[in-house]
PDB file of C-alpha atoms and ligand atoms in Angstrom:
ATOM      1  CA  MET A 717     -29.388   1.255  19.639  1.00 31.00           C
ATOM      2  CA  TYR A 718     -30.319  -2.373  20.185  1.00 34.00           C
ATOM      3  CA  VAL A 719     -33.447  -3.813  21.708  1.00 34.00           C
ATOM      4  CA  VAL A 720     -32.569  -5.826  24.798  1.00 35.00           C
ATOM      5  CA  ARG A 721     -34.657  -8.959  24.891  1.00 36.00           C
ATOM      6  CA  PRO A 722     -35.426 -11.077  27.924  1.00 37.00           C
ATOM      7  CA  ALA A 723     -33.571 -14.376  27.943  1.00 36.00           C
ATOM      8  CA  ALA A 724     -36.957 -15.962  28.492  1.00 33.00           C
ATOM      9  CA  ALA A 725     -37.823 -15.284  24.862  1.00 37.00           C
ATOM     10  CA  ALA A 726     -34.932 -17.386  23.675  1.00 38.00           C
ATOM     11  CA  ALA A 727     -35.705 -19.992  26.311  1.00 34.00           C
ATOM     12  CA  ALA A 728     -39.252 -20.185  25.032  1.00 34.00           C
ATOM     13  CA  ALA A 729     -37.896 -20.622  21.534  1.00 37.00           C
ATOM     14  CA  PHE A 730     -35.749 -23.483  22.760  1.00 34.00           C
ATOM     15  CA  LEU A 731     -38.808 -25.006  24.381  1.00 32.00           C
ATOM     16  CA  GLY A 732     -40.365 -24.891  20.966  1.00 34.00           C
ATOM     17  CA  PHE A 733     -37.336 -26.729  19.653  1.00 33.00           C
ATOM     18  CA  THR A 734     -37.645 -29.328  22.389  1.00 33.00           C
ATOM     19  CA  LEU A 735     -41.284 -29.971  21.684  1.00 30.00           C
ATOM     20  CA  THR A 736     -40.648 -30.062  17.982  1.00 31.00           C
ATOM     21  CA  VAL A 737     -37.904 -32.637  18.036  1.00 31.00           C
ATOM     22  CA  LEU A 738     -39.844 -35.013  20.207  1.00 28.00           C
ATOM     23  CA  GLY A 739     -42.566 -35.622  17.694  1.00 29.00           C
ATOM     24  CA  GLY A 740     -42.130 -37.981  14.777  1.00 28.00           C
ATOM     25  CA  THR A 741     -43.838 -40.365  12.471  1.00 28.00           C
ATOM     26  CA  SER A 742     -41.143 -42.749  11.331  1.00 30.00           C
ATOM     27  CA  SER A 743     -41.025 -46.271  12.650  1.00 29.00           C
ATOM     28  CA  THR A 744     -37.428 -45.905  13.848  1.00 29.00           C
ATOM     29  CA  ALA A 745     -37.239 -46.601  17.568  1.00 30.00           C
ATOM     30  CA  ALA A 746     -35.846 -44.018  20.001  1.00 31.00           C
ATOM     31  CA  SER A 747     -32.484 -44.829  21.569  1.00 31.00           C
ATOM     32  CA  PRO A 748     -33.129 -46.718  24.823  1.00 30.00           C
ATOM     33  CA  SER A 749     -29.963 -45.239  26.351  1.00 33.00           C
ATOM     34  CA  LEU A 750     -31.255 -41.673  26.261  1.00 28.00           C
ATOM     35  CA  PRO A 751     -33.071 -40.125  29.203  1.00 29.00           C
ATOM     36  CA  SER A 752     -36.767 -39.949  28.479  1.00 29.00           C
ATOM     37  CA  ARG A 753     -38.335 -36.561  27.926  1.00 29.00           C
ATOM     38  CA  PRO A 754     -41.974 -35.517  27.751  1.00 29.00           C
ATOM     39  CA  ALA A 755     -43.361 -35.915  24.270  1.00 31.00           C
ATOM     40  CA  ALA A 756     -45.609 -33.618  22.281  1.00 35.00           C
ATOM     41  CA  PRO A 757     -46.994 -33.953  18.794  1.00 37.00           C
ATOM     42  CA  ARG A 758     -45.033 -31.984  16.232  1.00 41.00           C
ATOM     43  CA  ALA A 759     -48.173 -30.384  14.836  1.00 45.00           C
ATOM     44  CA  ALA A 760     -49.030 -28.878  18.223  1.00 42.00           C
ATOM     45  CA  ALA A 761     -45.590 -27.284  18.507  1.00 46.00           C
ATOM     46  CA  ASP A 762     -45.738 -25.935  14.974  1.00 55.00           C
ATOM     47  CA  VAL A 763     -48.823 -23.869  15.716  1.00 51.00           C
ATOM     48  CA  PHE A 764     -46.903 -21.570  18.039  1.00 60.00           C
ATOM     49  CA  ALA A 765     -43.207 -22.140  17.435  1.00 77.00           C
ATOM     50  CA  THR A 766     -41.089 -19.541  15.713  1.00 92.00           C
ATOM     51  CA  PRO A 767     -37.606 -20.506  14.586  1.00 98.00           C
ATOM     52  CA  VAL A 768     -34.819 -20.410  17.139  1.00 98.00           C
ATOM     53  CA  VAL A 769     -32.425 -17.587  16.268  1.00 98.00           C
ATOM     54  CA  TYR A 770     -28.682 -18.307  16.430  1.00 98.00           C
ATOM     55  CA  ALA A 771     -26.124 -15.503  16.596  1.00 98.00           C
ATOM     56  CA  HIS A 772     -23.676 -16.517  13.866  1.00 99.00           C
ATOM     57  CA  ARG A 773     -20.049 -16.147  14.993  1.00 98.00           C
ATOM     58  CA  GLY A 774     -21.693 -14.197  17.831  1.00 98.00           C
ATOM     59  CA  ALA A 775     -23.586 -11.031  16.964  1.00 98.00           C
ATOM     60  CA  SER A 776     -21.140 -10.618  14.112  1.00 98.00           C
ATOM     61  CA  ALA A 777     -22.968  -7.865  12.264  1.00 98.00           C
ATOM     62  CA  TYR A 778     -22.140  -5.599  15.187  1.00 98.00           C
ATOM     63  CA  ALA A 779     -18.910  -6.965  16.705  1.00 98.00           C
ATOM     64  CA  PRO A 780     -15.856  -8.791  15.363  1.00 98.00           C
ATOM     65  CA  GLU A 781     -16.790 -12.367  14.543  1.00 99.00           C
ATOM     66  CA  ASN A 782     -15.869 -15.208  16.860  1.00 98.00           C
ATOM     67  CA  THR A 783     -14.600 -12.909  19.620  1.00 98.00           C
ATOM     68  CA  LEU A 784     -15.774 -12.705  23.197  1.00 98.00           C
ATOM     69  CA  ASP A 785     -17.130  -9.252  22.368  1.00 98.00           C
ATOM     70  CA  ALA A 786     -19.438 -10.842  19.797  1.00 98.00           C
ATOM     71  CA  VAL A 787     -20.607 -13.391  22.370  1.00 98.00           C
ATOM     72  CA  ASP A 788     -21.290 -10.692  24.946  1.00 98.00           C
ATOM     73  CA  LEU A 789     -23.141  -8.542  22.461  1.00 98.00           C
ATOM     74  CA  ALA A 790     -25.375 -11.462  21.516  1.00 98.00           C
ATOM     75  CA  MET A 791     -26.203 -11.831  25.197  1.00 98.00           C
ATOM     76  CA  HIS A 792     -26.955  -8.123  25.591  1.00 98.00           C
ATOM     77  CA  LEU A 793     -29.249  -8.333  22.593  1.00 98.00           C
ATOM     78  CA  GLY A 794     -31.066 -11.163  24.354  1.00 98.00           C
ATOM     79  CA  PHE A 795     -29.803 -14.167  22.381  1.00 98.00           C
ATOM     80  CA  ASP A 796     -28.526 -17.213  24.148  1.00 97.00           C
ATOM     81  CA  TRP A 797     -27.577 -19.386  21.162  1.00 98.00           C
ATOM     82  CA  VAL A 798     -24.232 -18.439  19.615  1.00 98.00           C
ATOM     83  CA  GLU A 799     -22.412 -20.172  16.773  1.00 98.00           C
ATOM     84  CA  ASN A 800     -18.638 -20.409  16.434  1.00 98.00           C
ATOM     85  CA  ASP A 801     -15.874 -22.048  14.388  1.00 98.00           C
ATOM     86  CA  VAL A 802     -13.130 -24.188  15.913  1.00 99.00           C
ATOM     87  CA  GLN A 803      -9.664 -24.842  14.462  1.00 98.00           C
ATOM     88  CA  ARG A 804      -6.300 -25.973  15.877  1.00 98.00           C
ATOM     89  CA  THR A 805      -2.967 -24.201  16.299  1.00 99.00           C
ATOM     90  CA  GLY A 806       0.400 -25.714  15.451  1.00 98.00           C
ATOM     91  CA  ASP A 807       0.959 -26.655  19.083  1.00 98.00           C
ATOM     92  CA  GLY A 808      -2.421 -28.283  19.513  1.00 98.00           C
ATOM     93  CA  GLU A 809      -4.569 -25.572  21.096  1.00 98.00           C
ATOM     94  CA  LEU A 810      -8.130 -25.241  19.859  1.00 99.00           C
ATOM     95  CA  VAL A 811      -9.003 -21.666  18.907  1.00 99.00           C
ATOM     96  CA  VAL A 812     -12.157 -19.957  17.691  1.00 99.00           C
ATOM     97  CA  ILE A 813     -11.727 -18.511  14.215  1.00 99.00           C
ATOM     98  CA  HIS A 814     -13.492 -18.953  10.883  1.00 98.00           C
ATOM     99  CA  ASP A 815     -10.793 -18.728   8.190  1.00 98.00           C
ATOM    100  CA  ASP A 816      -7.912 -21.194   8.086  1.00 98.00           C
ATOM    101  CA  THR A 817      -5.589 -18.210   7.857  1.00 98.00           C
ATOM    102  CA  LEU A 818      -5.277 -15.334  10.303  1.00 98.00           C
ATOM    103  CA  ALA A 819      -5.026 -12.594   7.689  1.00 98.00           C
ATOM    104  CA  ARG A 820      -8.612 -11.364   7.321  1.00 98.00           C
ATOM    105  CA  THR A 821      -9.587 -11.042  10.969  1.00 98.00           C
ATOM    106  CA  THR A 822      -6.330 -10.164  12.751  1.00 98.00           C
ATOM    107  CA  ASP A 823      -3.273  -7.940  12.376  1.00 98.00           C
ATOM    108  CA  VAL A 824      -1.044 -10.951  11.737  1.00 98.00           C
ATOM    109  CA  GLU A 825       0.456  -9.451   8.567  1.00 98.00           C
ATOM    110  CA  GLU A 826       1.862  -6.569  10.633  1.00 98.00           C
ATOM    111  CA  VAL A 827       2.962  -8.630  13.611  1.00 98.00           C
ATOM    112  CA  PHE A 828       4.434 -11.536  11.640  1.00 98.00           C
ATOM    113  CA  PRO A 829       5.167 -10.118   8.145  1.00 98.00           C
ATOM    114  CA  ASP A 830       7.417 -13.017   7.157  1.00 98.00           C
ATOM    115  CA  ARG A 831       4.964 -15.815   7.942  1.00 98.00           C
ATOM    116  CA  ARG A 832       2.828 -15.825   4.790  1.00 98.00           C
ATOM    117  CA  PRO A 833       0.279 -17.354   4.198  1.00 98.00           C
ATOM    118  CA  TRP A 834      -0.450 -16.975   7.927  1.00 98.00           C
ATOM    119  CA  ARG A 835      -2.224 -20.294   8.383  1.00 98.00           C
ATOM    120  CA  VAL A 836      -3.726 -20.944  11.813  1.00 98.00           C
ATOM    121  CA  ARG A 837      -1.988 -24.321  11.963  1.00 98.00           C
ATOM    122  CA  ASP A 838       1.425 -22.700  11.384  1.00 98.00           C
ATOM    123  CA  PHE A 839       1.222 -20.556  14.523  1.00 98.00           C
ATOM    124  CA  THR A 840       1.430 -21.402  18.206  1.00 98.00           C
ATOM    125  CA  ALA A 841      -1.307 -20.436  20.608  1.00 98.00           C
ATOM    126  CA  ALA A 842       1.067 -17.988  22.270  1.00 98.00           C
ATOM    127  CA  GLU A 843       1.723 -16.277  18.943  1.00 98.00           C
ATOM    128  CA  ILE A 844      -1.971 -16.055  18.127  1.00 98.00           C
ATOM    129  CA  SER A 845      -2.706 -14.653  21.573  1.00 98.00           C
ATOM    130  CA  ARG A 846      -0.629 -11.578  20.632  1.00 98.00           C
ATOM    131  CA  LEU A 847      -2.823 -10.702  17.665  1.00 98.00           C
ATOM    132  CA  ASP A 848      -5.481  -8.013  17.560  1.00 98.00           C
ATOM    133  CA  ALA A 849      -8.713  -9.605  16.320  1.00 98.00           C
ATOM    134  CA  GLY A 850     -10.873  -6.513  16.768  1.00 98.00           C
ATOM    135  CA  SER A 851      -9.358  -3.491  15.022  1.00 98.00           C
ATOM    136  CA  TRP A 852     -10.174  -4.776  11.520  1.00 98.00           C
ATOM    137  CA  PHE A 853     -13.850  -4.460  12.468  1.00 98.00           C
ATOM    138  CA  GLY A 854     -13.701  -1.157  14.321  1.00 98.00           C
ATOM    139  CA  ASP A 855     -11.425   0.875  16.538  1.00 98.00           C
ATOM    140  CA  GLU A 856     -13.742   0.372  19.494  1.00 98.00           C
ATOM    141  CA  PHE A 857     -12.881  -3.328  19.410  1.00 98.00           C
ATOM    142  CA  ALA A 858      -9.104  -2.857  19.363  1.00 98.00           C
ATOM    143  CA  GLY A 859      -7.389  -5.413  21.538  1.00 97.00           C
ATOM    144  CA  ALA A 860      -9.952  -8.172  21.114  1.00 98.00           C
ATOM    145  CA  ARG A 861      -8.219 -11.551  20.888  1.00 98.00           C
ATOM    146  CA  VAL A 862      -8.713 -14.807  19.055  1.00 99.00           C
ATOM    147  CA  PRO A 863     -10.147 -16.819  21.934  1.00 98.00           C
ATOM    148  CA  THR A 864      -9.105 -20.320  22.735  1.00 99.00           C
ATOM    149  CA  LEU A 865     -12.015 -22.720  22.745  1.00 99.00           C
ATOM    150  CA  ARG A 866     -11.682 -22.975  26.512  1.00 98.00           C
ATOM    151  CA  GLN A 867     -11.858 -19.193  26.942  1.00 98.00           C
ATOM    152  CA  TYR A 868     -14.846 -19.110  24.628  1.00 99.00           C
ATOM    153  CA  LEU A 869     -16.690 -21.884  26.477  1.00 98.00           C
ATOM    154  CA  ASP A 870     -16.059 -20.200  29.812  1.00 98.00           C
ATOM    155  CA  ARG A 871     -17.517 -16.946  28.517  1.00 98.00           C
ATOM    156  CA  VAL A 872     -20.580 -18.635  27.022  1.00 98.00           C
ATOM    157  CA  GLN A 873     -21.033 -20.458  30.308  1.00 98.00           C
ATOM    158  CA  ARG A 874     -20.657 -17.264  32.321  1.00 98.00           C
ATOM    159  CA  ASN A 875     -23.284 -15.630  30.137  1.00 98.00           C
ATOM    160  CA  GLN A 876     -25.620 -18.635  30.540  1.00 98.00           C
ATOM    161  CA  GLN A 877     -25.720 -18.986  26.765  1.00 98.00           C
ATOM    162  CA  ARG A 878     -25.810 -22.039  24.515  1.00 98.00           C
ATOM    163  CA  LEU A 879     -23.416 -23.093  21.787  1.00 98.00           C
ATOM    164  CA  LEU A 880     -23.702 -24.278  18.203  1.00 99.00           C
ATOM    165  CA  LEU A 881     -20.082 -25.364  17.773  1.00 99.00           C
ATOM    166  CA  GLU A 882     -18.735 -25.870  14.255  1.00 99.00           C
ATOM    167  CA  ILE A 883     -15.683 -28.012  13.679  1.00 99.00           C
ATOM    168  CA  LYS A 884     -14.209 -26.044  10.797  1.00 98.00           C
ATOM    169  CA  LYS A 885     -12.205 -27.747   8.033  1.00 98.00           C
ATOM    170  CA  PRO A 886     -11.541 -30.927  10.023  1.00 98.00           C
ATOM    171  CA  GLU A 887      -9.587 -32.342   7.099  1.00 98.00           C
ATOM    172  CA  LEU A 888      -6.796 -29.929   8.076  1.00 98.00           C
ATOM    173  CA  TYR A 889      -6.736 -31.113  11.664  1.00 98.00           C
ATOM    174  CA  PRO A 890      -6.794 -34.898  12.061  1.00 98.00           C
ATOM    175  CA  GLY A 891      -8.199 -35.842  15.453  1.00 98.00           C
ATOM    176  CA  ILE A 892      -9.844 -32.473  16.077  1.00 98.00           C
ATOM    177  CA  GLU A 893     -13.108 -34.194  16.977  1.00 99.00           C
ATOM    178  CA  ALA A 894     -11.559 -35.945  19.986  1.00 98.00           C
ATOM    179  CA  ASP A 895      -9.633 -32.790  20.862  1.00 98.00           C
ATOM    180  CA  THR A 896     -12.840 -30.783  20.840  1.00 99.00           C
ATOM    181  CA  LEU A 897     -14.623 -33.265  23.066  1.00 98.00           C
ATOM    182  CA  LYS A 898     -11.679 -33.208  25.464  1.00 98.00           C
ATOM    183  CA  VAL A 899     -11.902 -29.432  25.849  1.00 99.00           C
ATOM    184  CA  LEU A 900     -15.681 -29.558  26.132  1.00 98.00           C
ATOM    185  CA  GLY A 901     -15.390 -32.165  28.872  1.00 98.00           C
ATOM    186  CA  ALA A 902     -12.714 -30.259  30.789  1.00 98.00           C
ATOM    187  CA  ALA A 903     -14.868 -27.133  30.677  1.00 98.00           C
ATOM    188  CA  GLY A 904     -17.879 -28.991  32.056  1.00 98.00           C
ATOM    189  CA  TRP A 905     -19.844 -28.951  28.824  1.00 98.00           C
ATOM    190  CA  LEU A 906     -20.459 -32.684  28.518  1.00 98.00           C
ATOM    191  CA  ASP A 907     -22.700 -33.162  31.516  1.00 98.00           C
ATOM    192  CA  GLU A 908     -26.344 -34.069  30.994  1.00 97.00           C
ATOM    193  CA  GLY A 909     -27.545 -30.485  31.356  1.00 97.00           C
ATOM    194  CA  HIS A 910     -25.296 -29.134  28.642  1.00 98.00           C
ATOM    195  CA  VAL A 911     -25.689 -32.088  26.315  1.00 98.00           C
ATOM    196  CA  SER A 912     -29.478 -32.102  26.506  1.00 96.00           C
ATOM    197  CA  GLN A 913     -30.094 -28.376  26.186  1.00 97.00           C
ATOM    198  CA  ARG A 914     -27.044 -26.243  25.567  1.00 98.00           C
ATOM    199  CA  LEU A 915     -24.770 -27.789  22.971  1.00 98.00           C
ATOM    200  CA  VAL A 916     -24.945 -28.793  19.311  1.00 98.00           C
ATOM    201  CA  VAL A 917     -21.868 -29.810  17.281  1.00 99.00           C
ATOM    202  CA  GLN A 918     -21.917 -29.324  13.510  1.00 98.00           C
ATOM    203  CA  SER A 919     -19.616 -29.601  10.507  1.00 98.00           C
ATOM    204  CA  PHE A 920     -19.602 -29.480   6.718  1.00 98.00           C
ATOM    205  CA  SER A 921     -17.770 -32.812   6.930  1.00 98.00           C
ATOM    206  CA  ALA A 922     -20.112 -35.775   7.225  1.00 98.00           C
ATOM    207  CA  ASP A 923     -17.172 -37.881   8.382  1.00 98.00           C
ATOM    208  CA  SER A 924     -16.483 -35.431  11.185  1.00 98.00           C
ATOM    209  CA  VAL A 925     -20.121 -35.350  12.308  1.00 98.00           C
ATOM    210  CA  ARG A 926     -20.225 -39.134  12.235  1.00 98.00           C
ATOM    211  CA  MET A 927     -17.053 -39.318  14.299  1.00 98.00           C
ATOM    212  CA  VAL A 928     -18.440 -36.979  16.942  1.00 98.00           C
ATOM    213  CA  HIS A 929     -21.583 -39.092  17.078  1.00 98.00           C
ATOM    214  CA  GLU A 930     -19.550 -42.257  17.530  1.00 98.00           C
ATOM    215  CA  LEU A 931     -17.322 -40.730  20.209  1.00 98.00           C
ATOM    216  CA  ARG A 932     -20.226 -39.180  22.131  1.00 98.00           C
ATOM    217  CA  PRO A 933     -23.508 -40.740  21.023  1.00 98.00           C
ATOM    218  CA  ASP A 934     -25.476 -38.557  23.423  1.00 98.00           C
ATOM    219  CA  LEU A 935     -24.491 -35.284  21.707  1.00 98.00           C
ATOM    220  CA  VAL A 936     -26.856 -33.492  19.353  1.00 98.00           C
ATOM    221  CA  THR A 937     -25.124 -33.034  16.000  1.00 98.00           C
ATOM    222  CA  ALA A 938     -25.856 -31.312  12.701  1.00 98.00           C
ATOM    223  CA  PHE A 939     -24.572 -31.735   9.165  1.00 99.00           C
ATOM    224  CA  LEU A 940     -23.986 -28.513   7.238  1.00 99.00           C
ATOM    225  CA  GLY A 941     -25.205 -28.914   3.686  1.00 98.00           C
ATOM    226  CA  THR A 942     -28.203 -29.832   1.564  1.00 98.00           C
ATOM    227  CA  PRO A 943     -28.259 -33.556   0.835  1.00 98.00           C
ATOM    228  CA  SER A 944     -30.734 -34.794  -1.724  1.00 98.00           C
ATOM    229  CA  VAL A 945     -34.020 -36.100  -0.362  1.00 98.00           C
ATOM    230  CA  THR A 946     -32.921 -39.537  -1.490  1.00 98.00           C
ATOM    231  CA  ASP A 947     -29.769 -39.359   0.604  1.00 98.00           C
ATOM    232  CA  LEU A 948     -31.325 -37.868   3.740  1.00 98.00           C
ATOM    233  CA  PRO A 949     -31.926 -41.266   5.406  1.00 98.00           C
ATOM    234  CA  LEU A 950     -28.179 -41.931   5.260  1.00 98.00           C
ATOM    235  CA  TYR A 951     -27.529 -38.800   7.305  1.00 98.00           C
ATOM    236  CA  ALA A 952     -30.305 -39.610   9.741  1.00 98.00           C
ATOM    237  CA  LYS A 953     -28.268 -42.589  10.925  1.00 98.00           C
ATOM    238  CA  PHE A 954     -25.644 -40.394  12.570  1.00 98.00           C
ATOM    239  CA  THR A 955     -27.013 -36.882  12.956  1.00 98.00           C
ATOM    240  CA  ASP A 956     -30.030 -35.027  14.276  1.00 98.00           C
ATOM    241  CA  ARG A 957     -30.138 -31.962  12.073  1.00 98.00           C
ATOM    242  CA  ILE A 958     -29.448 -30.887   8.530  1.00 98.00           C
ATOM    243  CA  ASN A 959     -28.324 -27.253   8.360  1.00 98.00           C
ATOM    244  CA  PRO A 960     -28.409 -25.870   4.805  1.00 98.00           C
ATOM    245  CA  TRP A 961     -27.619 -22.582   3.086  1.00 98.00           C
ATOM    246  CA  HIS A 962     -30.964 -20.831   2.788  1.00 98.00           C
ATOM    247  CA  THR A 963     -30.761 -20.419  -0.992  1.00 98.00           C
ATOM    248  CA  THR A 964     -30.699 -24.189  -1.456  1.00 98.00           C
ATOM    249  CA  ILE A 965     -33.948 -25.158   0.258  1.00 98.00           C
ATOM    250  CA  SER A 966     -37.682 -25.376  -0.335  1.00 98.00           C
ATOM    251  CA  ALA A 967     -40.675 -26.132   1.858  1.00 98.00           C
ATOM    252  CA  ASP A 968     -40.794 -29.624   0.360  1.00 98.00           C
ATOM    253  CA  TRP A 969     -37.152 -30.270   1.238  1.00 98.00           C
ATOM    254  CA  VAL A 970     -37.692 -29.058   4.807  1.00 98.00           C
ATOM    255  CA  ALA A 971     -40.730 -31.320   5.052  1.00 98.00           C
ATOM    256  CA  ALA A 972     -38.650 -34.240   3.817  1.00 98.00           C
ATOM    257  CA  VAL A 973     -36.127 -33.664   6.616  1.00 98.00           C
ATOM    258  CA  HIS A 974     -38.959 -33.396   9.137  1.00 98.00           C
ATOM    259  CA  GLY A 975     -40.302 -36.690   7.886  1.00 98.00           C
ATOM    260  CA  LEU A 976     -37.293 -38.539   9.240  1.00 98.00           C
ATOM    261  CA  LEU A 977     -36.146 -39.503  12.710  1.00 98.00           C
ATOM    262  CA  GLY A 978     -32.520 -38.684  13.398  1.00 98.00           C
ATOM    263  CA  ALA A 979     -29.787 -40.426  15.311  1.00 98.00           C
ATOM    264  CA  HIS A 980     -31.646 -40.047  18.597  1.00 97.00           C
ATOM    265  CA  GLY A 981     -34.994 -41.188  17.307  1.00 97.00           C
ATOM    266  CA  ARG A 982     -36.464 -37.702  17.210  1.00 97.00           C
ATOM    267  CA  THR A 983     -37.774 -35.679  14.310  1.00 98.00           C
ATOM    268  CA  MET A 984     -34.875 -34.231  12.365  1.00 98.00           C
ATOM    269  CA  GLU A 985     -34.517 -30.461  12.342  1.00 98.00           C
ATOM    270  CA  VAL A 986     -33.393 -27.784   9.896  1.00 98.00           C
ATOM    271  CA  ASP A 987     -31.417 -24.712  10.949  1.00 98.00           C
ATOM    272  CA  THR A 988     -30.628 -22.579   7.925  1.00 98.00           C
ATOM    273  CA  TRP A 989     -27.931 -19.933   7.325  1.00 98.00           C
ATOM    274  CA  ILE A 990     -26.978 -17.080   6.754  1.00 98.00           C
ATOM    275  CA  VAL A 991     -30.155 -15.007   6.836  1.00 98.00           C
ATOM    276  CA  ASP A 992     -29.672 -11.348   7.695  1.00 98.00           C
ATOM    277  CA  ASP A 993     -32.751  -9.637   6.275  1.00 97.00           C
ATOM    278  CA  ALA A 994     -36.394  -9.664   7.323  1.00 97.00           C
ATOM    279  CA  ALA A 995     -37.885 -10.834   4.039  1.00 97.00           C
ATOM    280  CA  THR A 996     -35.657 -13.887   3.813  1.00 98.00           C
ATOM    281  CA  ALA A 997     -36.206 -14.647   7.486  1.00 98.00           C
ATOM    282  CA  ARG A 998     -39.971 -14.753   6.968  1.00 97.00           C
ATOM    283  CA  LYS A 999     -39.523 -16.800   3.805  1.00 97.00           C
ATOM    284  CA  VAL A1000     -37.542 -19.555   5.526  1.00 98.00           C
ATOM    285  CA  ARG A1001     -39.810 -19.400   8.577  1.00 97.00           C
ATOM    286  CA  ASP A1002     -42.732 -20.072   6.278  1.00 96.00           C
ATOM    287  CA  MET A1003     -40.847 -23.018   4.803  1.00 97.00           C
ATOM    288  CA  GLY A1004     -40.950 -24.478   8.315  1.00 97.00           C
ATOM    289  CA  VAL A1005     -37.321 -24.272   9.375  1.00 98.00           C
ATOM    290  CA  ASP A1006     -36.595 -24.853  13.048  1.00 98.00           C
ATOM    291  CA  GLY A1007     -33.772 -22.356  13.351  1.00 98.00           C
ATOM    292  CA  ILE A1008     -32.193 -19.409  11.587  1.00 98.00           C
ATOM    293  CA  ILE A1009     -28.467 -18.721  11.893  1.00 98.00           C
ATOM    294  CA  THR A1010     -27.766 -15.025  11.400  1.00 98.00           C
ATOM    295  CA  ASN A1011     -25.189 -12.297  11.830  1.00 98.00           C
ATOM    296  CA  ALA A1012     -28.010  -9.896  12.774  1.00 98.00           C
ATOM    297  CA  PRO A1013     -30.127 -11.790  15.298  1.00 98.00           C
ATOM    298  CA  ASP A1014     -32.151  -8.741  16.294  1.00 98.00           C
ATOM    299  CA  VAL A1015     -33.290  -8.188  12.698  1.00 98.00           C
ATOM    300  CA  VAL A1016     -34.269 -11.820  12.245  1.00 98.00           C
ATOM    301  CA  GLN A1017     -36.028 -12.106  15.611  1.00 98.00           C
ATOM    302  CA  ASP A1018     -38.120  -9.041  14.855  1.00 97.00           C
ATOM    303  CA  ALA A1019     -39.017 -10.492  11.477  1.00 97.00           C
ATOM    304  CA  VAL A1020     -40.114 -13.913  12.675  1.00 96.00           C
ATOM    305  CA  ASP A1021     -41.889 -12.975  15.894  1.00 92.00           C
ATOM    306  CA  LEU A1022     -45.536 -13.874  15.527  1.00 72.00           C
ATOM    307  CA  PHE A1023     -46.802 -11.513  18.199  1.00 68.00           C
TER     308      PHE A1023
HETATM  309  O1  G3P B1002     -23.571 -22.182  11.029  1.00 82.39           O
HETATM  310  C1  G3P B1002     -23.550 -22.175   9.660  1.00 82.39           C
HETATM  311  C2  G3P B1002     -22.420 -21.409   9.051  1.00 82.39           C
HETATM  312  O2  G3P B1002     -21.515 -21.009  10.019  1.00 82.39           O
HETATM  313  C3  G3P B1002     -21.721 -22.114   7.984  1.00 82.39           C
HETATM  314  O3  G3P B1002     -20.901 -21.296   7.213  1.00 82.39           O
HETATM  315  O4  G3P B1002     -18.728 -20.439   6.486  1.00 82.39           O
HETATM  316  O5  G3P B1002     -20.057 -19.196   8.167  1.00 82.39           O
HETATM  317  O6  G3P B1002     -18.922 -21.294   8.805  1.00 82.39           O
HETATM  318  P1  G3P B1002     -19.586 -20.529   7.693  1.00 82.39           P
HETATM  319 CA1   CA B1003     -19.539 -21.488  11.089  1.00 82.39          CA
END
């Protein structure tokens, strides 16, 4: 049913990303603390680069979002970048789930009928581990679990994939930035290899992105949203990417982002979401975005491939 793509295709796309971010025209100096990387002019990369495709919540058009099944399916489809959402249980475990309640994507209402409104933060990790996070999507996924962040990282690592990690609703979870970095470190995801090529941390909260940048200045970060062109330089002080909803952008706005150097002195990037159809994928590609975050990565990859 699905076309299996060689991982090399995604690797080549990432190479395009690497070349792209190293160009730049602003006068801001690159951070002297960062390891040097070979440089290439942005224009040269643009000639051949197609956007990097990110499997949003895993390959979530075909498997229950934010589960290990969705991660594995993204891999089998040939996609190494997966996106997820991280929140915190009542007893301090980080788990991978999008909503701040368990109701939509698990059987929590059956298992714990008296615990309305079923907020993630009101349950322990042990309680959440009992829930079925797959049956709502399809019987073939019955028994899938809400993964802990550590379980999720280990699976992504095993699959040799890369992670766009979203800190979801950090205002509900004070200190979740440090907690997230602690788990990333314990899982081996903060070494130079992961930090330089396999990990991006994003949030809708500018404060949260700034905090991650301050705690780990070497990490690549992204702000989710569409700041005005006037405000973009403020974001460039603490982040590397601006990741907007696709309906909110234009080619001029993308060009304005690309005209700035981000927190690491490299050209800022734009990864847009959620694009699940071919026409929109080509539209945002032609606007010059660097990445497309999608529930249907196979559809988007087919649409944006140049050859
Ligand atoms: O990665 C972008 C996207 O995940 C943001 O929206 O609501 O799906 O987390 P949401
Ligand atoms: Ca997300």
